[in-house]
Tab-separated table of C-alpha atoms in Angstrom:
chain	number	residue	atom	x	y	z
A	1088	UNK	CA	73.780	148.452	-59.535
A	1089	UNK	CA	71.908	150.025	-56.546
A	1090	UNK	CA	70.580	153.050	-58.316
A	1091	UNK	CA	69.391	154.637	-55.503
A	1092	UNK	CA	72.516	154.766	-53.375
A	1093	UNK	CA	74.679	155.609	-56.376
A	1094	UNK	CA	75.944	152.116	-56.591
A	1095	UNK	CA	77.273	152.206	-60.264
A	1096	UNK	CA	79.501	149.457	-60.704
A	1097	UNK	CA	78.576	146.069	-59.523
A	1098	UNK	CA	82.239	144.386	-60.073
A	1099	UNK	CA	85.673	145.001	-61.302
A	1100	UNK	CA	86.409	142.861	-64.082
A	1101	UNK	CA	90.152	143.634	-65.486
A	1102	UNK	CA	91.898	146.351	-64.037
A	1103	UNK	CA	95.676	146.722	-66.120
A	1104	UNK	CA	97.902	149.707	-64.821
A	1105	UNK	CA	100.494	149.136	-68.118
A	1106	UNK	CA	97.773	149.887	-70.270
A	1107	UNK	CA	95.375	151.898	-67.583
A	1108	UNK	CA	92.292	150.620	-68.341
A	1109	UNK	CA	89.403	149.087	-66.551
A	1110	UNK	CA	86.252	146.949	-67.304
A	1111	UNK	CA	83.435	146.963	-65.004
A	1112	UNK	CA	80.204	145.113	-64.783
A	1113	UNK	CA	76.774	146.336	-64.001
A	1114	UNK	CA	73.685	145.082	-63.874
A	1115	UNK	CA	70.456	147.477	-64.133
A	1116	UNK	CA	68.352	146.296	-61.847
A	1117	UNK	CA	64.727	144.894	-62.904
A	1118	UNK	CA	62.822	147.417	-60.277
A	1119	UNK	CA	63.592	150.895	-58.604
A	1120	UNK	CA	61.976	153.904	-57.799
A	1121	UNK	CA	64.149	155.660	-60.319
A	1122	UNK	CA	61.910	153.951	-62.924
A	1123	UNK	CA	58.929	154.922	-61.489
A	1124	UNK	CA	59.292	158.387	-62.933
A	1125	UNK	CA	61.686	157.962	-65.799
A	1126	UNK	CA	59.750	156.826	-67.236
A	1127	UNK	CA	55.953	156.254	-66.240
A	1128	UNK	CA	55.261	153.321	-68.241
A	1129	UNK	CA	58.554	153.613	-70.148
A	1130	UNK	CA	61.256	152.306	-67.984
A	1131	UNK	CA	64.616	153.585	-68.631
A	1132	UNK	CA	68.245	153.906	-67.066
A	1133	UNK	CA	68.594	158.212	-66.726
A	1134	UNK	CA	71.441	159.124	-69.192
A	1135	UNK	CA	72.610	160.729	-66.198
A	1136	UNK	CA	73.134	157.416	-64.515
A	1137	UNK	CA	75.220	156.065	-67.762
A	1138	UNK	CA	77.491	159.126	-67.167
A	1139	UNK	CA	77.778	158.301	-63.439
A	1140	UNK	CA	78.539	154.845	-64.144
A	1141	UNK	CA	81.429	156.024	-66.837
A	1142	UNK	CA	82.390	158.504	-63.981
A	1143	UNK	CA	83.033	155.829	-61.540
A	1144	UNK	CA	84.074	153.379	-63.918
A	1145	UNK	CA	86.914	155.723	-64.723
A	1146	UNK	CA	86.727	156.711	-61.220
A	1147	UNK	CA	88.230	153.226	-59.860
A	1148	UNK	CA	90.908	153.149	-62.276
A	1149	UNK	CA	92.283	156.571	-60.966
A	1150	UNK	CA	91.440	155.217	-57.114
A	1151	UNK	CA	93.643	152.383	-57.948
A	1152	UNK	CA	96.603	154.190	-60.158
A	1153	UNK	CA	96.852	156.873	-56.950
A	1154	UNK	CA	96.711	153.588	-54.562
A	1155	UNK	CA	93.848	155.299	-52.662
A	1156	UNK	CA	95.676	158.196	-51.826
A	1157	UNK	CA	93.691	160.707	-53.594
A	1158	UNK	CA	90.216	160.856	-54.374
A	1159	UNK	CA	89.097	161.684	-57.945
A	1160	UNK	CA	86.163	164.748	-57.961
A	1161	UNK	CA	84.036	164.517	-61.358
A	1162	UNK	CA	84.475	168.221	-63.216
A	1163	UNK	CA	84.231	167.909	-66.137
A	1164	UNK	CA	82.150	165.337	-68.878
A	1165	UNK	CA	82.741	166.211	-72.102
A	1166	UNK	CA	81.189	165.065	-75.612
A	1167	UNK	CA	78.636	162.454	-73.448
A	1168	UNK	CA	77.070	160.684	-75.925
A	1169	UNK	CA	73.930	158.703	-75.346
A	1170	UNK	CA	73.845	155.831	-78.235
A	1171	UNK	CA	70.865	153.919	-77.071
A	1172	UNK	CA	68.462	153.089	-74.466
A	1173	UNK	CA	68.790	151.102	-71.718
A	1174	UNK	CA	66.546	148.864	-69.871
A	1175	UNK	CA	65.956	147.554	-66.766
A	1176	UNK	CA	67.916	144.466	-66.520
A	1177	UNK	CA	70.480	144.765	-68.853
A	1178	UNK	CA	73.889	144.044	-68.404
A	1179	UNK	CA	75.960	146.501	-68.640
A	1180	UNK	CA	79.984	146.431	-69.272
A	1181	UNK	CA	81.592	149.924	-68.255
A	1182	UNK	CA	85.216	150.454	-69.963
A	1183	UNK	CA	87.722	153.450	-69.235
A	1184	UNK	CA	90.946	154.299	-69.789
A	1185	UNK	CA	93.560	156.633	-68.716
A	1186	UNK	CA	94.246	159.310	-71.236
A	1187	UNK	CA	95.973	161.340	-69.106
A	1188	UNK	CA	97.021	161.660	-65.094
A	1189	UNK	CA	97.584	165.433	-64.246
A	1190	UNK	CA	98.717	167.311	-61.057
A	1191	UNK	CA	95.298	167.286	-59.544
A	1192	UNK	CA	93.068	165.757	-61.636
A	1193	UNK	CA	92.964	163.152	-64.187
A	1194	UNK	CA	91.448	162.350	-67.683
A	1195	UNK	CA	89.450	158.857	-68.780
A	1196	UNK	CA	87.953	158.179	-72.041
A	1197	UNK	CA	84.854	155.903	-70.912
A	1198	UNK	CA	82.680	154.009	-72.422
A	1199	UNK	CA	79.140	151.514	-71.845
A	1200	UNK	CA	78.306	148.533	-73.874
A	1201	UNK	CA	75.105	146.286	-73.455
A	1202	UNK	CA	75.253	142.711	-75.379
A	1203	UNK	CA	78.216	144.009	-77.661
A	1204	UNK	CA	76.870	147.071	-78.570
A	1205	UNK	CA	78.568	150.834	-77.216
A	1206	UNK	CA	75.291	152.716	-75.342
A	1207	UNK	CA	77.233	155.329	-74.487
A	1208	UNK	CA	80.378	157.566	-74.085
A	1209	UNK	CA	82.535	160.659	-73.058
A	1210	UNK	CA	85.518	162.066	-71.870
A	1211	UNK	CA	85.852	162.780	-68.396
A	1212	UNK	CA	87.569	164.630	-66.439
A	1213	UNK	CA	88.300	164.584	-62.265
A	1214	UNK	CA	89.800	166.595	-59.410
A	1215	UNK	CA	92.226	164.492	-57.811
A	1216	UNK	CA	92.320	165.621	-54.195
A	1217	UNK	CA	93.452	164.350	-51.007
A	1218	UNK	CA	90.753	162.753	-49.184
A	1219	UNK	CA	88.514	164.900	-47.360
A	1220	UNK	CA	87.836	162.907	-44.335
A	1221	UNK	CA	88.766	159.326	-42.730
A	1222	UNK	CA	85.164	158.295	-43.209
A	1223	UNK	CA	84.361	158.669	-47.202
A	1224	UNK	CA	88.440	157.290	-47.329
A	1225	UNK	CA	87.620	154.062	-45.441
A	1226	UNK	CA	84.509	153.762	-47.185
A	1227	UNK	CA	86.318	153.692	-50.682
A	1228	UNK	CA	88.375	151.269	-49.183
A	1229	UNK	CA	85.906	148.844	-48.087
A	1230	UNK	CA	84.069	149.361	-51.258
A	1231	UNK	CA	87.414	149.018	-53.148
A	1232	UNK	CA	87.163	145.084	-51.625
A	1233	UNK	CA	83.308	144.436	-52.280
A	1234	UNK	CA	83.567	144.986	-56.356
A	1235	UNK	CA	87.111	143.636	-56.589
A	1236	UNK	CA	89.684	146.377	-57.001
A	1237	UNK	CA	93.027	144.112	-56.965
A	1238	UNK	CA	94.269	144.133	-53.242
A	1239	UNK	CA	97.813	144.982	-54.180
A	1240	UNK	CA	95.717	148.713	-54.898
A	1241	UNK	CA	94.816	149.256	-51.801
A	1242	UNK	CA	97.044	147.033	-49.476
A	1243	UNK	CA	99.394	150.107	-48.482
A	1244	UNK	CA	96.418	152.372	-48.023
B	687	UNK	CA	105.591	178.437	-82.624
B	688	UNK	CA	106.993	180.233	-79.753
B	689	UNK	CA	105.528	178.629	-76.159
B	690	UNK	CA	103.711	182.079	-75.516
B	691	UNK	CA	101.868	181.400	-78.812
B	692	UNK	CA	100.958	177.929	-77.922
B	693	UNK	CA	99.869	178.770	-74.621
B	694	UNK	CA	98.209	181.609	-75.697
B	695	UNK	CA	96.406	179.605	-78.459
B	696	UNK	CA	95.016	176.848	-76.113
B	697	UNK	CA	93.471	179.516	-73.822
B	698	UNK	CA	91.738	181.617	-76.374
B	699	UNK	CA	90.068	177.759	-77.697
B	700	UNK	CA	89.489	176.753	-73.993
B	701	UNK	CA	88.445	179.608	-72.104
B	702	UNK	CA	86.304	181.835	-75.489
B	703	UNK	CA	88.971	184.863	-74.958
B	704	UNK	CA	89.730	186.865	-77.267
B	705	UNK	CA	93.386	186.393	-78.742
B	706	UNK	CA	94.474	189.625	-79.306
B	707	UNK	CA	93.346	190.200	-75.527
B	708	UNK	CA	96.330	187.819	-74.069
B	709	UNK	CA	99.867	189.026	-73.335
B	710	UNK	CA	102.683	187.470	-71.906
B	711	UNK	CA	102.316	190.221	-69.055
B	712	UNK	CA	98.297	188.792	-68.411
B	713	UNK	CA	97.812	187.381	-65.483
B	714	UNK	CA	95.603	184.621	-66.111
B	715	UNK	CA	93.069	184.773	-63.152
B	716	UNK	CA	92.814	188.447	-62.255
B	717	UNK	CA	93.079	189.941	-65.678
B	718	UNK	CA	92.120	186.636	-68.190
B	719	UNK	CA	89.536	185.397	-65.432
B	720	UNK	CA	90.213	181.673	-65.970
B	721	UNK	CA	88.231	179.971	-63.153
B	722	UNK	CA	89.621	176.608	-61.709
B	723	UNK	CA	86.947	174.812	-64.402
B	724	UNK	CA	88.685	176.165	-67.449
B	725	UNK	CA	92.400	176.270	-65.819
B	726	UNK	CA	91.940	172.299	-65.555
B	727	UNK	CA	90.871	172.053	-69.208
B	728	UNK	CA	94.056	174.714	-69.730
B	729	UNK	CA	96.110	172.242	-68.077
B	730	UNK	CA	95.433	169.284	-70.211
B	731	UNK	CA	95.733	171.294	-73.034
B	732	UNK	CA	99.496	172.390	-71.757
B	733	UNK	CA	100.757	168.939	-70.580
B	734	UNK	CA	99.377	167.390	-74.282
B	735	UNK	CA	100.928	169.788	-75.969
B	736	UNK	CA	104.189	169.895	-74.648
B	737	UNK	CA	104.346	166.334	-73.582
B	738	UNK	CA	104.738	167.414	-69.805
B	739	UNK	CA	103.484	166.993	-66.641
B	740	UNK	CA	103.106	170.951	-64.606
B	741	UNK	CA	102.962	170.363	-61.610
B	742	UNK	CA	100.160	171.939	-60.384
B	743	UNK	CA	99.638	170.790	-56.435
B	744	UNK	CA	103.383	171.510	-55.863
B	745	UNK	CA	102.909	175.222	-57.730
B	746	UNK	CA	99.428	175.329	-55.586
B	747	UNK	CA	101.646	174.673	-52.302
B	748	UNK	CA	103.852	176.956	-52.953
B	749	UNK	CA	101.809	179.968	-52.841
B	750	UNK	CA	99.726	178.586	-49.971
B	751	UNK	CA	102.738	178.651	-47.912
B	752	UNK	CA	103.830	182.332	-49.112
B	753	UNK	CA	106.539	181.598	-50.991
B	754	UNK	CA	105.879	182.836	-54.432
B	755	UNK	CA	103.138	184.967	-55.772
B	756	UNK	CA	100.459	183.810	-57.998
B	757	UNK	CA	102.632	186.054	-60.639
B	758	UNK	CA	105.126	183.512	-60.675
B	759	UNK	CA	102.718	180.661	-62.180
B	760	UNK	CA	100.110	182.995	-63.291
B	761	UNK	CA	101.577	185.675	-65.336
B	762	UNK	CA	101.754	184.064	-68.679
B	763	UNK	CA	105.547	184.665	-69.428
B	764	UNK	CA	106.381	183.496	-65.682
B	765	UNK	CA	104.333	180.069	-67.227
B	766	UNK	CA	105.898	179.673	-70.331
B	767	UNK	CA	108.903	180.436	-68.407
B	768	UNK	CA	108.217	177.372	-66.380
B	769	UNK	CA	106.971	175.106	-69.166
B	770	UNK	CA	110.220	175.668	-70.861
B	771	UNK	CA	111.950	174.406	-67.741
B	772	UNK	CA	109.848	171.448	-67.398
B	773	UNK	CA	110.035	171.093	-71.624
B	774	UNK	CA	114.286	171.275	-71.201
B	775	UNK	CA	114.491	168.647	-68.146
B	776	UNK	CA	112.318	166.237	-69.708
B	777	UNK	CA	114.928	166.115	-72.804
B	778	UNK	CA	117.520	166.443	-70.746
């Protein structure tokens, strides 16, 4: 995870469009400047961080269903749920899966674990929109290949 | 449960209206003021229940390029109207 840059997810793990679900690893990183003021002398990973990893957790999986087409917006996080701390260095695993793919936007159920144990969830909910420019689409894409989206994803893209 | 009551049902939990507000003549952005938020959350709502997919960009399209009114998808009997549609082909 590169906290700073939004960098949620560090690798694609499974990705399985018959059940549409994806796993996701992501390691916390030992140092940052996010930790520097949450909290002073109390390092911990933001619950808004958990929520943005669920949110691009899910994020891929919709990415990958579409085939890059469409880009998915977050809207909408329902019932977040924040289960336990998190420190710097854990491991994370980030899990979603497709509850349902609208007209326009799309549904995950999401989830993070650390050493077994669920952290944190919620529902989640995207705009699914054509991409806005060549530039963010082409940096999904090369993205897409550094955490190990599945090629045959992205290949016609 | 007739699909007016359904739909009607899911907006009043969704949106916080008041039930005895929505008609089948309501138009659900000028007179229910559902924003895009809550129509999303509407949506889901729809598609679960009836086990359908609307489709919304095509709808969307449509009344970008002038062809229908926003009555057509809007008004809540022009809706159910189309969810019936969409209900009958999928059995079909």
């Amino acid at each position: 995870m590169r906290l700073e840059y939004f960098q949620m997810v560090d690798r694609i793990e499974s990705l399985d469009p018959d059940a549409r679900t994806v796993r996701a690893s992501c390691a916390v990183p030992e140092q940052s400047p996010i930790f520097e003021g949450h909290f002073p002398g109390y390092p911990l990973l933001p619950g808004v961080l958990m929520i943005e990893t669920m949110a691009q957790t899910g994020g891929w999986l919709v990415l990958a269903i579409q085939r890059f087409v469409k880009m998915p917006f977050l809207m909408h996080v329902k019932e977040a749920k924040m289960r336990s701390f998190v420190l710097p260095g854990q491991a994370l695993i980030a899990e979603a899966q497709l509850l349902h793919d609208g007209s326009g936007f799309a549904v995950v159920k999401a989830s993070i674990s650390a050493e077994g144990k669920k952290v944190a969830d919620a529902e989640i909910r995207y705009g699914v929109v054509a991409f806005p420019n060549e530039t963010l689409r082409a940096t999904m894409l090369d993205t897409a290949r550094k955490v190990g989206v599945p090629k045959e994803y992205y290949d016609a893209a | 449960m007739s699909t007016f009551e359904t739909v009607a049902g899911i907006i009043a939990d969704t949106c916080d209206i008041g039930a005895d507000t929505i008609t089948p003549e309501s138009h659900a952005i000028n007179d229910l003021g559902i924003d895009s938020l809550d129509f999303l959350d509407v949506a889901f709502a729809i598609d679960k229940a009836f086990g359908i997919k609307m489709p919304l960009e095509q709808w969307t399209q449509e009344v970008n390029d002038g062809k229908v009114s926003t009555d057509e998808y809007f008004v809540l009997k022009n809706l159910c109207a189309n969810i019936d549609k969409l209900v009958a082909a999928k059995s079909a």
